[in-house]
PDB file of C-alpha atoms in Angstrom:
ATOM      1  CA  MET E   1    -322.304 108.630 -30.509  1.00 45.00           C
ATOM      2  CA  ASP E   2    -319.376 109.910 -32.124  1.00 51.00           C
ATOM      3  CA  THR E   3    -317.537 107.721 -34.220  1.00 47.00           C
ATOM      4  CA  PRO E   4    -313.710 107.198 -34.206  1.00 47.00           C
ATOM      5  CA  GLU E   5    -311.921 108.008 -36.840  1.00 50.00           C
ATOM      6  CA  PRO E   6    -309.429 105.292 -38.570  1.00 47.00           C
ATOM      7  CA  SER E   7    -305.887 105.331 -36.999  1.00 46.00           C
ATOM      8  CA  THR E   8    -303.123 106.130 -39.604  1.00 48.00           C
ATOM      9  CA  PRO E   9    -300.977 102.975 -40.964  1.00 48.00           C
ATOM     10  CA  VAL E  10    -297.371 103.777 -39.159  1.00 46.00           C
ATOM     11  CA  GLU E  11    -294.612 103.562 -42.030  1.00 52.00           C
ATOM     12  CA  PRO E  12    -291.497 101.235 -41.469  1.00 49.00           C
ATOM     13  CA  PRO E  13    -288.102 104.257 -41.555  1.00 50.00           C
ATOM     14  CA  VAL E  14    -286.319 103.983 -44.555  1.00 50.00           C
ATOM     15  CA  PRO E  15    -282.949 103.898 -43.845  1.00 48.00           C
ATOM     16  CA  ASP E  16    -280.734 106.297 -45.170  1.00 51.00           C
ATOM     17  CA  ALA E  17    -279.333 105.594 -48.585  1.00 47.00           C
ATOM     18  CA  ASP E  18    -275.341 105.138 -49.108  1.00 48.00           C
ATOM     19  CA  PRO E  19    -274.450 108.456 -51.242  1.00 45.00           C
ATOM     20  CA  ALA E  20    -271.987 105.702 -52.984  1.00 47.00           C
ATOM     21  CA  GLY E  21    -274.614 103.281 -54.255  1.00 45.00           C
ATOM     22  CA  SER E  22    -272.594 100.668 -51.519  1.00 45.00           C
ATOM     23  CA  VAL E  23    -273.755  98.726 -48.703  1.00 42.00           C
ATOM     24  CA  GLU E  24    -272.442  98.822 -45.786  1.00 50.00           C
ATOM     25  CA  GLU E  25    -271.009  94.972 -44.759  1.00 48.00           C
ATOM     26  CA  PRO E  26    -271.742  94.204 -40.482  1.00 48.00           C
ATOM     27  CA  ALA E  27    -269.040  93.305 -38.702  1.00 50.00           C
ATOM     28  CA  GLY E  28    -267.465  90.434 -37.914  1.00 48.00           C
ATOM     29  CA  THR E  29    -268.205  88.804 -41.688  1.00 49.00           C
ATOM     30  CA  ASP E  30    -265.633  86.460 -43.334  1.00 52.00           C
ATOM     31  CA  THR E  31    -264.392  88.576 -45.821  1.00 53.00           C
ATOM     32  CA  ASP E  32    -262.455  90.688 -42.904  1.00 54.00           C
ATOM     33  CA  PRO E  33    -258.996  89.928 -42.520  1.00 49.00           C
ATOM     34  CA  PRO E  34    -257.751  87.892 -39.361  1.00 49.00           C
ATOM     35  CA  ALA E  35    -256.478  89.963 -36.816  1.00 48.00           C
ATOM     36  CA  THR E  36    -252.518  89.700 -36.455  1.00 52.00           C
ATOM     37  CA  ARG E  37    -251.140  90.829 -33.025  1.00 57.00           C
ATOM     38  CA  PRO E  38    -248.376  92.656 -33.087  1.00 58.00           C
ATOM     39  CA  ALA E  39    -245.134  91.583 -32.375  1.00 65.00           C
ATOM     40  CA  ASP E  40    -243.886  92.301 -28.657  1.00 78.00           C
ATOM     41  CA  PRO E  41    -240.671  93.992 -29.477  1.00 84.00           C
ATOM     42  CA  ALA E  42    -239.537  92.833 -25.639  1.00 84.00           C
ATOM     43  CA  VAL E  43    -240.436  88.935 -26.733  1.00 87.00           C
ATOM     44  CA  ALA E  44    -238.671  89.423 -29.845  1.00 86.00           C
ATOM     45  CA  GLN E  45    -235.403  90.312 -28.288  1.00 89.00           C
ATOM     46  CA  ARG E  46    -235.739  88.189 -25.751  1.00 88.00           C
ATOM     47  CA  LEU E  47    -236.192  85.193 -28.323  1.00 90.00           C
ATOM     48  CA  ILE E  48    -232.753  86.900 -30.532  1.00 90.00           C
ATOM     49  CA  GLU E  49    -231.071  86.699 -27.426  1.00 89.00           C
ATOM     50  CA  ALA E  50    -231.238  83.139 -26.218  1.00 90.00           C
ATOM     51  CA  GLU E  51    -228.793  81.910 -28.468  1.00 91.00           C
ATOM     52  CA  GLU E  52    -227.199  79.937 -26.377  1.00 92.00           C
ATOM     53  CA  PRO E  53    -230.322  78.000 -25.002  1.00 92.00           C
ATOM     54  CA  ALA E  54    -231.062  76.660 -28.475  1.00 92.00           C
ATOM     55  CA  ARG E  55    -227.622  75.923 -29.017  1.00 92.00           C
ATOM     56  CA  GLY E  56    -227.840  73.249 -25.588  1.00 92.00           C
ATOM     57  CA  ALA E  57    -230.806  72.108 -27.024  1.00 92.00           C
ATOM     58  CA  ALA E  58    -229.227  71.152 -30.426  1.00 92.00           C
ATOM     59  CA  ALA E  59    -226.244  69.399 -28.592  1.00 91.00           C
ATOM     60  CA  ALA E  60    -229.037  67.392 -25.845  1.00 92.00           C
ATOM     61  CA  ALA E  61    -230.397  66.272 -29.182  1.00 92.00           C
ATOM     62  CA  ALA E  62    -227.227  65.136 -31.362  1.00 91.00           C
ATOM     63  CA  SER E  63    -226.006  63.689 -28.028  1.00 90.00           C
ATOM     64  CA  LEU E  64    -228.874  61.327 -28.241  1.00 90.00           C
ATOM     65  CA  ASP E  65    -227.293  59.647 -31.478  1.00 86.00           C
ATOM     66  CA  LEU E  66    -223.742  60.350 -30.845  1.00 86.00           C
ATOM     67  CA  GLY E  67    -223.069  60.489 -27.038  1.00 87.00           C
ATOM     68  CA  GLU E  68    -222.116  63.802 -24.612  1.00 84.00           C
ATOM     69  CA  ALA E  69    -219.155  63.451 -25.527  1.00 84.00           C
ATOM     70  CA  ALA E  70    -218.942  63.804 -29.340  1.00 85.00           C
ATOM     71  CA  ALA E  71    -222.131  66.579 -29.141  1.00 84.00           C
ATOM     72  CA  ASP E  72    -220.815  69.970 -28.261  1.00 83.00           C
ATOM     73  CA  SER E  73    -218.509  69.579 -30.998  1.00 87.00           C
ATOM     74  CA  ALA E  74    -220.982  68.205 -33.737  1.00 90.00           C
ATOM     75  CA  VAL E  75    -223.108  71.821 -33.445  1.00 92.00           C
ATOM     76  CA  GLY E  76    -220.792  74.338 -35.294  1.00 90.00           C
ATOM     77  CA  GLU E  77    -221.267  78.516 -35.578  1.00 92.00           C
ATOM     78  CA  HIS E  78    -224.301  80.238 -35.261  1.00 93.00           C
ATOM     79  CA  LEU E  79    -226.072  80.684 -38.878  1.00 93.00           C
ATOM     80  CA  GLU E  80    -229.052  83.280 -38.430  1.00 93.00           C
ATOM     81  CA  ALA E  81    -232.247  83.728 -36.474  1.00 92.00           C
ATOM     82  CA  VAL E  82    -235.407  83.330 -38.666  1.00 92.00           C
ATOM     83  CA  VAL E  83    -238.685  85.019 -36.832  1.00 90.00           C
ATOM     84  CA  GLU E  84    -242.027  82.425 -37.656  1.00 91.00           C
ATOM     85  CA  ASP E  85    -244.222  84.299 -35.885  1.00 90.00           C
ATOM     86  CA  PRO E  86    -244.559  87.222 -32.829  1.00 87.00           C
ATOM     87  CA  ASP E  87    -244.491  84.312 -30.532  1.00 89.00           C
ATOM     88  CA  SER E  88    -241.426  81.995 -32.128  1.00 92.00           C
ATOM     89  CA  LEU E  89    -238.070  82.435 -33.348  1.00 93.00           C
ATOM     90  CA  THR E  90    -235.939  79.575 -34.874  1.00 95.00           C
ATOM     91  CA  HIS E  91    -231.845  79.475 -34.965  1.00 95.00           C
ATOM     92  CA  TYR E  92    -229.979  77.808 -37.642  1.00 95.00           C
ATOM     93  CA  PHE E  93    -226.715  76.542 -36.317  1.00 95.00           C
ATOM     94  CA  ALA E  94    -223.788  74.776 -38.777  1.00 93.00           C
ATOM     95  CA  ALA E  95    -223.574  70.632 -38.408  1.00 92.00           C
ATOM     96  CA  GLN E  96    -220.268  69.292 -37.544  1.00 89.00           C
ATOM     97  CA  GLN E  97    -220.364  65.642 -37.835  1.00 87.00           C
ATOM     98  CA  PRO E  98    -218.802  63.944 -40.748  1.00 86.00           C
ATOM     99  CA  GLY E  99    -220.702  63.069 -43.860  1.00 85.00           C
ATOM    100  CA  TYR E 100    -223.246  66.302 -42.996  1.00 88.00           C
ATOM    101  CA  ARG E 101    -221.686  69.726 -44.929  1.00 88.00           C
ATOM    102  CA  GLY E 102    -224.105  71.755 -45.637  1.00 91.00           C
ATOM    103  CA  TRP E 103    -226.760  70.949 -43.115  1.00 94.00           C
ATOM    104  CA  ARG E 104    -227.709  72.433 -40.646  1.00 94.00           C
ATOM    105  CA  TRP E 105    -229.212  72.230 -36.713  1.00 93.00           C
ATOM    106  CA  SER E 106    -232.866  73.787 -36.409  1.00 95.00           C
ATOM    107  CA  VAL E 107    -233.687  75.019 -32.611  1.00 95.00           C
ATOM    108  CA  THR E 108    -237.310  77.035 -32.538  1.00 95.00           C
ATOM    109  CA  LEU E 109    -237.867  78.843 -29.355  1.00 94.00           C
ATOM    110  CA  SER E 110    -241.164  80.026 -28.212  1.00 93.00           C
ATOM    111  CA  CYS E 111    -242.088  82.554 -25.545  1.00 90.00           C
ATOM    112  CA  GLY E 112    -245.576  83.774 -24.676  1.00 83.00           C
ATOM    113  CA  GLY E 113    -245.169  87.303 -23.323  1.00 81.00           C
ATOM    114  CA  ALA E 114    -242.209  89.338 -21.483  1.00 77.00           C
ATOM    115  CA  GLU E 115    -242.878  87.602 -18.432  1.00 81.00           C
ATOM    116  CA  ASP E 116    -242.902  83.880 -19.438  1.00 86.00           C
ATOM    117  CA  PRO E 117    -239.976  82.010 -20.083  1.00 90.00           C
ATOM    118  CA  VAL E 118    -238.347  80.929 -23.425  1.00 91.00           C
ATOM    119  CA  THR E 119    -239.346  77.201 -24.480  1.00 92.00           C
ATOM    120  CA  VAL E 120    -237.668  75.094 -26.914  1.00 93.00           C
ATOM    121  CA  ASP E 121    -240.176  73.766 -29.110  1.00 92.00           C
ATOM    122  CA  GLU E 122    -238.464  71.783 -32.020  1.00 93.00           C
ATOM    123  CA  VAL E 123    -234.951  70.681 -32.496  1.00 94.00           C
ATOM    124  CA  VAL E 124    -234.105  69.069 -36.091  1.00 94.00           C
ATOM    125  CA  LEU E 125    -231.499  68.880 -38.214  1.00 93.00           C
ATOM    126  CA  LEU E 126    -232.148  69.874 -41.796  1.00 93.00           C
ATOM    127  CA  PRO E 127    -230.819  70.204 -44.981  1.00 93.00           C
ATOM    128  CA  GLY E 128    -229.275  73.968 -45.958  1.00 90.00           C
ATOM    129  CA  ALA E 129    -228.512  74.916 -50.118  1.00 88.00           C
ATOM    130  CA  ASP E 130    -225.656  73.414 -50.670  1.00 87.00           C
ATOM    131  CA  ALA E 131    -226.136  70.367 -48.530  1.00 89.00           C
ATOM    132  CA  LEU E 132    -225.448  66.586 -49.876  1.00 85.00           C
ATOM    133  CA  VAL E 133    -229.548  64.974 -49.678  1.00 86.00           C
ATOM    134  CA  ALA E 134    -230.597  62.344 -51.580  1.00 86.00           C
ATOM    135  CA  PRO E 135    -232.194  62.241 -55.548  1.00 86.00           C
ATOM    136  CA  PRO E 136    -235.692  63.759 -55.391  1.00 88.00           C
ATOM    137  CA  TRP E 137    -237.956  60.281 -55.775  1.00 89.00           C
ATOM    138  CA  VAL E 138    -238.805  58.810 -59.142  1.00 87.00           C
ATOM    139  CA  PRO E 139    -241.739  56.350 -59.141  1.00 83.00           C
ATOM    140  CA  TRP E 140    -240.762  52.925 -60.676  1.00 77.00           C
ATOM    141  CA  GLU E 141    -242.197  53.169 -63.857  1.00 72.00           C
ATOM    142  CA  LEU E 142    -240.270  56.471 -64.451  1.00 79.00           C
ATOM    143  CA  ARG E 143    -236.842  55.165 -63.668  1.00 82.00           C
ATOM    144  CA  VAL E 144    -236.784  52.708 -66.577  1.00 80.00           C
ATOM    145  CA  ARG E 145    -234.340  53.487 -69.365  1.00 79.00           C
ATOM    146  CA  ALA E 146    -234.062  51.825 -72.438  1.00 72.00           C
ATOM    147  CA  GLY E 147    -231.572  48.733 -72.089  1.00 73.00           C
ATOM    148  CA  ASP E 148    -232.290  48.109 -68.405  1.00 78.00           C
ATOM    149  CA  LEU E 149    -234.812  45.375 -69.557  1.00 69.00           C
ATOM    150  CA  GLY E 150    -232.898  41.884 -68.266  1.00 72.00           C
ATOM    151  CA  VAL E 151    -233.365  38.211 -69.287  1.00 74.00           C
ATOM    152  CA  GLY E 152    -236.752  37.564 -67.503  1.00 73.00           C
ATOM    153  CA  ASP E 153    -237.388  40.786 -66.026  1.00 69.00           C
ATOM    154  CA  LEU E 154    -241.365  42.275 -67.058  1.00 70.00           C
ATOM    155  CA  LEU E 155    -242.276  45.578 -68.355  1.00 70.00           C
ATOM    156  CA  PRO E 156    -245.931  45.993 -67.686  1.00 73.00           C
ATOM    157  CA  THR E 157    -246.893  48.709 -69.986  1.00 73.00           C
ATOM    158  CA  THR E 158    -248.636  51.921 -67.668  1.00 72.00           C
ATOM    159  CA  GLU E 159    -252.326  51.958 -67.728  1.00 77.00           C
ATOM    160  CA  GLY E 160    -253.816  54.939 -70.585  1.00 79.00           C
ATOM    161  CA  ASP E 161    -250.248  54.626 -72.717  1.00 77.00           C
ATOM    162  CA  ASP E 162    -250.965  57.008 -75.569  1.00 77.00           C
ATOM    163  CA  ARG E 163    -248.174  54.784 -77.761  1.00 77.00           C
ATOM    164  CA  LEU E 164    -250.726  52.084 -77.521  1.00 76.00           C
ATOM    165  CA  VAL E 165    -254.489  52.145 -79.430  1.00 74.00           C
ATOM    166  CA  PRO E 166    -257.208  49.324 -78.720  1.00 72.00           C
ATOM    167  CA  ALA E 167    -256.884  47.108 -82.218  1.00 68.00           C
ATOM    168  CA  TYR E 168    -260.813  47.827 -82.203  1.00 59.00           C
ATOM    169  CA  LEU E 169    -259.991  51.246 -82.729  1.00 61.00           C
ATOM    170  CA  SER E 170    -258.634  53.115 -86.342  1.00 60.00           C
ATOM    171  CA  SER E 171    -254.918  51.940 -86.176  1.00 62.00           C
ATOM    172  CA  ASP E 172    -254.229  55.279 -87.676  1.00 69.00           C
ATOM    173  CA  ASP E 173    -251.889  53.059 -90.687  1.00 71.00           C
ATOM    174  CA  PRO E 174    -253.537  51.936 -93.687  1.00 74.00           C
ATOM    175  CA  ALA E 175    -251.258  49.034 -93.942  1.00 73.00           C
ATOM    176  CA  VAL E 176    -252.372  47.590 -90.566  1.00 70.00           C
ATOM    177  CA  GLU E 177    -256.261  48.204 -91.288  1.00 69.00           C
ATOM    178  CA  GLU E 178    -256.156  46.036 -94.519  1.00 71.00           C
ATOM    179  CA  VAL E 179    -254.410  43.055 -93.367  1.00 69.00           C
ATOM    180  CA  ALA E 180    -257.049  43.394 -90.289  1.00 65.00           C
ATOM    181  CA  VAL E 181    -259.567  43.593 -92.566  1.00 59.00           C
ATOM    182  CA  GLU E 182    -258.519  41.025 -94.784  1.00 55.00           C
ATOM    183  CA  ILE E 183    -257.867  38.663 -92.038  1.00 54.00           C
ATOM    184  CA  GLY E 184    -260.405  39.429 -89.675  1.00 47.00           C
ATOM    185  CA  LEU E 185    -258.023  39.084 -86.769  1.00 58.00           C
ATOM    186  CA  GLY E 186    -255.975  41.695 -84.778  1.00 59.00           C
ATOM    187  CA  ARG E 187    -253.828  42.249 -81.581  1.00 68.00           C
ATOM    188  CA  ALA E 188    -255.774  43.692 -78.439  1.00 72.00           C
ATOM    189  CA  LYS E 189    -253.332  46.972 -79.221  1.00 78.00           C
ATOM    190  CA  VAL E 190    -251.636  48.427 -81.941  1.00 77.00           C
ATOM    191  CA  LEU E 191    -249.262  51.755 -81.616  1.00 82.00           C
ATOM    192  CA  SER E 192    -250.682  54.940 -82.192  1.00 85.00           C
ATOM    193  CA  ARG E 193    -249.988  58.039 -84.251  1.00 87.00           C
ATOM    194  CA  ALA E 194    -248.459  58.877 -81.124  1.00 89.00           C
ATOM    195  CA  GLY E 195    -246.468  55.706 -80.348  1.00 89.00           C
ATOM    196  CA  ARG E 196    -244.901  55.779 -83.848  1.00 90.00           C
ATOM    197  CA  SER E 197    -244.336  59.964 -84.247  1.00 92.00           C
ATOM    198  CA  SER E 198    -242.101  58.756 -80.834  1.00 92.00           C
ATOM    199  CA  ALA E 199    -240.405  55.291 -82.182  1.00 93.00           C
ATOM    200  CA  ALA E 200    -239.712  57.827 -85.593  1.00 94.00           C
ATOM    201  CA  GLN E 201    -238.084  60.665 -83.989  1.00 95.00           C
ATOM    202  CA  ARG E 202    -236.198  58.207 -81.602  1.00 94.00           C
ATOM    203  CA  TRP E 203    -234.851  56.303 -84.056  1.00 95.00           C
ATOM    204  CA  HIS E 204    -233.778  59.414 -86.377  1.00 95.00           C
ATOM    205  CA  ASP E 205    -231.843  60.790 -83.899  1.00 95.00           C
ATOM    206  CA  GLY E 206    -230.287  57.637 -82.073  1.00 93.00           C
ATOM    207  CA  PRO E 207    -227.304  56.013 -83.217  1.00 93.00           C
ATOM    208  CA  ARG E 208    -228.376  54.709 -86.511  1.00 93.00           C
ATOM    209  CA  GLY E 209    -229.929  57.821 -87.692  1.00 94.00           C
ATOM    210  CA  PRO E 210    -228.430  60.453 -90.372  1.00 94.00           C
ATOM    211  CA  GLY E 211    -226.867  62.328 -88.171  1.00 93.00           C
ATOM    212  CA  ALA E 212    -224.345  59.573 -86.316  1.00 92.00           C
ATOM    213  CA  ASP E 213    -220.677  59.606 -87.718  1.00 91.00           C
ATOM    214  CA  MET E 214    -220.801  56.686 -89.415  1.00 89.00           C
ATOM    215  CA  ALA E 215    -223.353  57.884 -91.584  1.00 91.00           C
ATOM    216  CA  ARG E 216    -221.565  61.074 -92.551  1.00 91.00           C
ATOM    217  CA  ALA E 217    -218.787  59.216 -93.640  1.00 89.00           C
ATOM    218  CA  ALA E 218    -220.421  56.615 -95.584  1.00 88.00           C
ATOM    219  CA  PRO E 219    -220.211  56.470 -99.504  1.00 89.00           C
ATOM    220  CA  GLY E 220    -223.396  56.027 -99.189  1.00 90.00           C
ATOM    221  CA  THR E 221    -226.710  55.700 -97.741  1.00 94.00           C
ATOM    222  CA  CYS E 222    -228.934  52.834 -96.414  1.00 94.00           C
ATOM    223  CA  GLY E 223    -231.562  53.655 -98.780  1.00 92.00           C
ATOM    224  CA  THR E 224    -229.719  53.114-101.455  1.00 91.00           C
ATOM    225  CA  CYS E 225    -227.855  49.551-100.106  1.00 90.00           C
ATOM    226  CA  GLY E 226    -229.366  46.261-102.069  1.00 89.00           C
ATOM    227  CA  PHE E 227    -228.845  45.578 -97.609  1.00 90.00           C
ATOM    228  CA  PHE E 228    -232.046  47.333 -97.093  1.00 93.00           C
ATOM    229  CA  LEU E 229    -235.637  46.182 -95.841  1.00 93.00           C
ATOM    230  CA  PRO E 230    -237.733  48.785 -95.365  1.00 94.00           C
ATOM    231  CA  LEU E 231    -240.874  48.107 -92.739  1.00 92.00           C
ATOM    232  CA  ALA E 232    -244.057  47.877 -93.841  1.00 85.00           C
ATOM    233  CA  GLY E 233    -246.842  50.545 -93.595  1.00 82.00           C
ATOM    234  CA  SER E 234    -246.215  54.271 -92.586  1.00 85.00           C
ATOM    235  CA  LEU E 235    -242.736  54.541 -91.164  1.00 91.00           C
ATOM    236  CA  ARG E 236    -241.544  52.315 -94.484  1.00 90.00           C
ATOM    237  CA  ALA E 237    -240.339  56.005 -96.463  1.00 91.00           C
ATOM    238  CA  GLY E 238    -238.133  56.299 -93.821  1.00 94.00           C
ATOM    239  CA  PHE E 239    -236.872  53.364 -92.178  1.00 96.00           C
ATOM    240  CA  GLY E 240    -236.062  49.712 -92.520  1.00 95.00           C
ATOM    241  CA  VAL E 241    -233.862  46.658 -91.183  1.00 95.00           C
ATOM    242  CA  CYS E 242    -230.022  46.140 -92.239  1.00 93.00           C
ATOM    243  CA  GLY E 243    -229.285  42.808 -93.565  1.00 89.00           C
ATOM    244  CA  ASN E 244    -225.570  42.573 -93.983  1.00 89.00           C
ATOM    245  CA  GLU E 245    -224.010  40.492 -91.561  1.00 86.00           C
ATOM    246  CA  PHE E 246    -221.017  42.264 -92.206  1.00 85.00           C
ATOM    247  CA  ALA E 247    -222.722  45.739 -91.396  1.00 87.00           C
ATOM    248  CA  PRO E 248    -222.501  47.018 -87.653  1.00 89.00           C
ATOM    249  CA  ALA E 249    -226.247  47.612 -87.680  1.00 90.00           C
ATOM    250  CA  ASP E 250    -227.306  44.130 -88.741  1.00 92.00           C
ATOM    251  CA  GLY E 251    -230.510  43.270 -87.618  1.00 92.00           C
ATOM    252  CA  SER E 252    -231.483  46.920 -86.529  1.00 93.00           C
ATOM    253  CA  VAL E 253    -233.757  49.444 -87.761  1.00 95.00           C
ATOM    254  CA  VAL E 254    -232.082  52.063 -89.516  1.00 95.00           C
ATOM    255  CA  ALA E 255    -233.147  55.377 -91.126  1.00 95.00           C
ATOM    256  CA  VAL E 256    -232.558  55.752 -94.785  1.00 95.00           C
ATOM    257  CA  GLY E 257    -230.594  58.751 -93.927  1.00 95.00           C
ATOM    258  CA  PHE E 258    -227.826  56.544 -92.236  1.00 94.00           C
ATOM    259  CA  GLY E 259    -225.044  54.633 -94.028  1.00 91.00           C
ATOM    260  CA  CYS E 260    -221.656  52.871 -93.363  1.00 90.00           C
ATOM    261  CA  GLY E 261    -218.771  51.369 -95.223  1.00 88.00           C
ATOM    262  CA  ALA E 262    -220.681  47.851 -95.655  1.00 87.00           C
ATOM    263  CA  HIS E 263    -222.729  49.517 -98.498  1.00 88.00           C
ATOM    264  CA  SER E 264    -223.488  47.403-101.851  1.00 86.00           C
ATOM    265  CA  ASP E 265    -222.086  49.758-104.212  1.00 84.00           C
ATOM    266  CA  VAL E 266    -218.989  50.234-102.404  1.00 80.00           C
ATOM    267  CA  GLN E 267    -215.821  49.043-105.209  1.00 74.00           C
ATOM    268  CA  VAL E 268    -212.173  48.587-104.230  1.00 62.00           C
ATOM    269  CA  GLU E 269    -209.971  49.271-107.199  1.00 67.00           C
ATOM    270  CA  PRO E 270    -208.354  46.146-107.748  1.00 66.00           C
ATOM    271  CA  MET E 271    -204.566  46.295-107.012  1.00 65.00           C
ATOM    272  CA  SER E 272    -201.483  44.019-107.341  1.00 63.00           C
ATOM    273  CA  PRO E 273    -200.553  42.215-104.009  1.00 64.00           C
ATOM    274  CA  VAL E 274    -197.323  42.322-105.169  1.00 65.00           C
ATOM    275  CA  ALA E 275    -195.396  45.572-104.019  1.00 65.00           C
ATOM    276  CA  VAL E 276    -193.579  47.320-107.325  1.00 63.00           C
ATOM    277  CA  ALA E 277    -190.646  49.729-106.857  1.00 65.00           C
ATOM    278  CA  GLU E 278    -191.068  53.274-108.664  1.00 68.00           C
ATOM    279  CA  LEU E 279    -188.740  53.133-112.050  1.00 64.00           C
ATOM    280  CA  VAL E 280    -185.928  54.691-112.153  1.00 63.00           C
ATOM    281  CA  TYR E 281    -185.059  56.502-115.729  1.00 63.00           C
ATOM    282  CA  ASP E 282    -181.500  56.881-116.481  1.00 60.00           C
ATOM    283  CA  ASP E 283    -181.647  59.156-119.113  1.00 63.00           C
ATOM    284  CA  GLY E 284    -178.948  62.412-119.611  1.00 59.00           C
ATOM    285  CA  VAL E 285    -176.941  60.187-116.812  1.00 60.00           C
ATOM    286  CA  ASP E 286    -173.243  60.067-117.795  1.00 64.00           C
ATOM    287  CA  LEU E 287    -171.707  56.618-118.308  1.00 61.00           C
ATOM    288  CA  GLU E 288    -168.289  56.238-118.234  1.00 67.00           C
ATOM    289  CA  PRO E 289    -166.423  53.081-119.524  1.00 69.00           C
ATOM    290  CA  VAL E 290    -165.566  50.089-117.296  1.00 69.00           C
ATOM    291  CA  GLY E 291    -161.704  49.896-116.750  1.00 65.00           C
ATOM    292  CA  SER E 292    -160.887  52.883-118.194  1.00 56.00           C
TER     293      SER E 292
END
């Protein structure tokens, strides 16, 4: 009896290697850019020529608020036509109604094909580049400026205000730390380094700083004035409070470089309250005898 020879296993076919070493991506992957249908010149031309239907749509929208009598005059000259996509185009017309200088009527038209009708998609009134519009929205907490707070007004600090740090943290001010340790008390929040730096810069650049006109005309600086009361802490070297009731900065924080005419060292030369005429000398003047 013949014994059958064992069959030789068949190896799976190996695909040919790409000479460049790259693997060909299958068709239809996510990396393929979306297909864009080319614009039909006939559709584009029909949308461009539909200027009058677009004007009529704008006038119809204007009549809803202005009435039919004033609607036609509210839509002015044709400004431009902007292609939105292969099937739509927007016509822009000048708005003629009072108070809307620079505004434009925007009418978007669409057409699905050369045999399809042109339809109106949207009619809106939009501001142009030189239109009079409301200022950008500013949150309430960003609108408040120095001096806005009045009697009875409340101004809470915002969460995470970098000008303040919890008092149980280091205040970064040796004078504050010394007092807090000594008496064992403290405030809930204290000024941070950023808060003190901001205040110092604001005071230095403000009307009580060394750059003020009054400071440049003063006979001396606040740092050398006897009415100057230095602040405590790290701001002591740069700022203090004026204690002269006759000075314009009385009770206000002033920089050491500020000054005014009420400096403690100002002295005025004493003068006679009676006006004295200048002396006249008659030396060298010929005198004539009386009755000659």
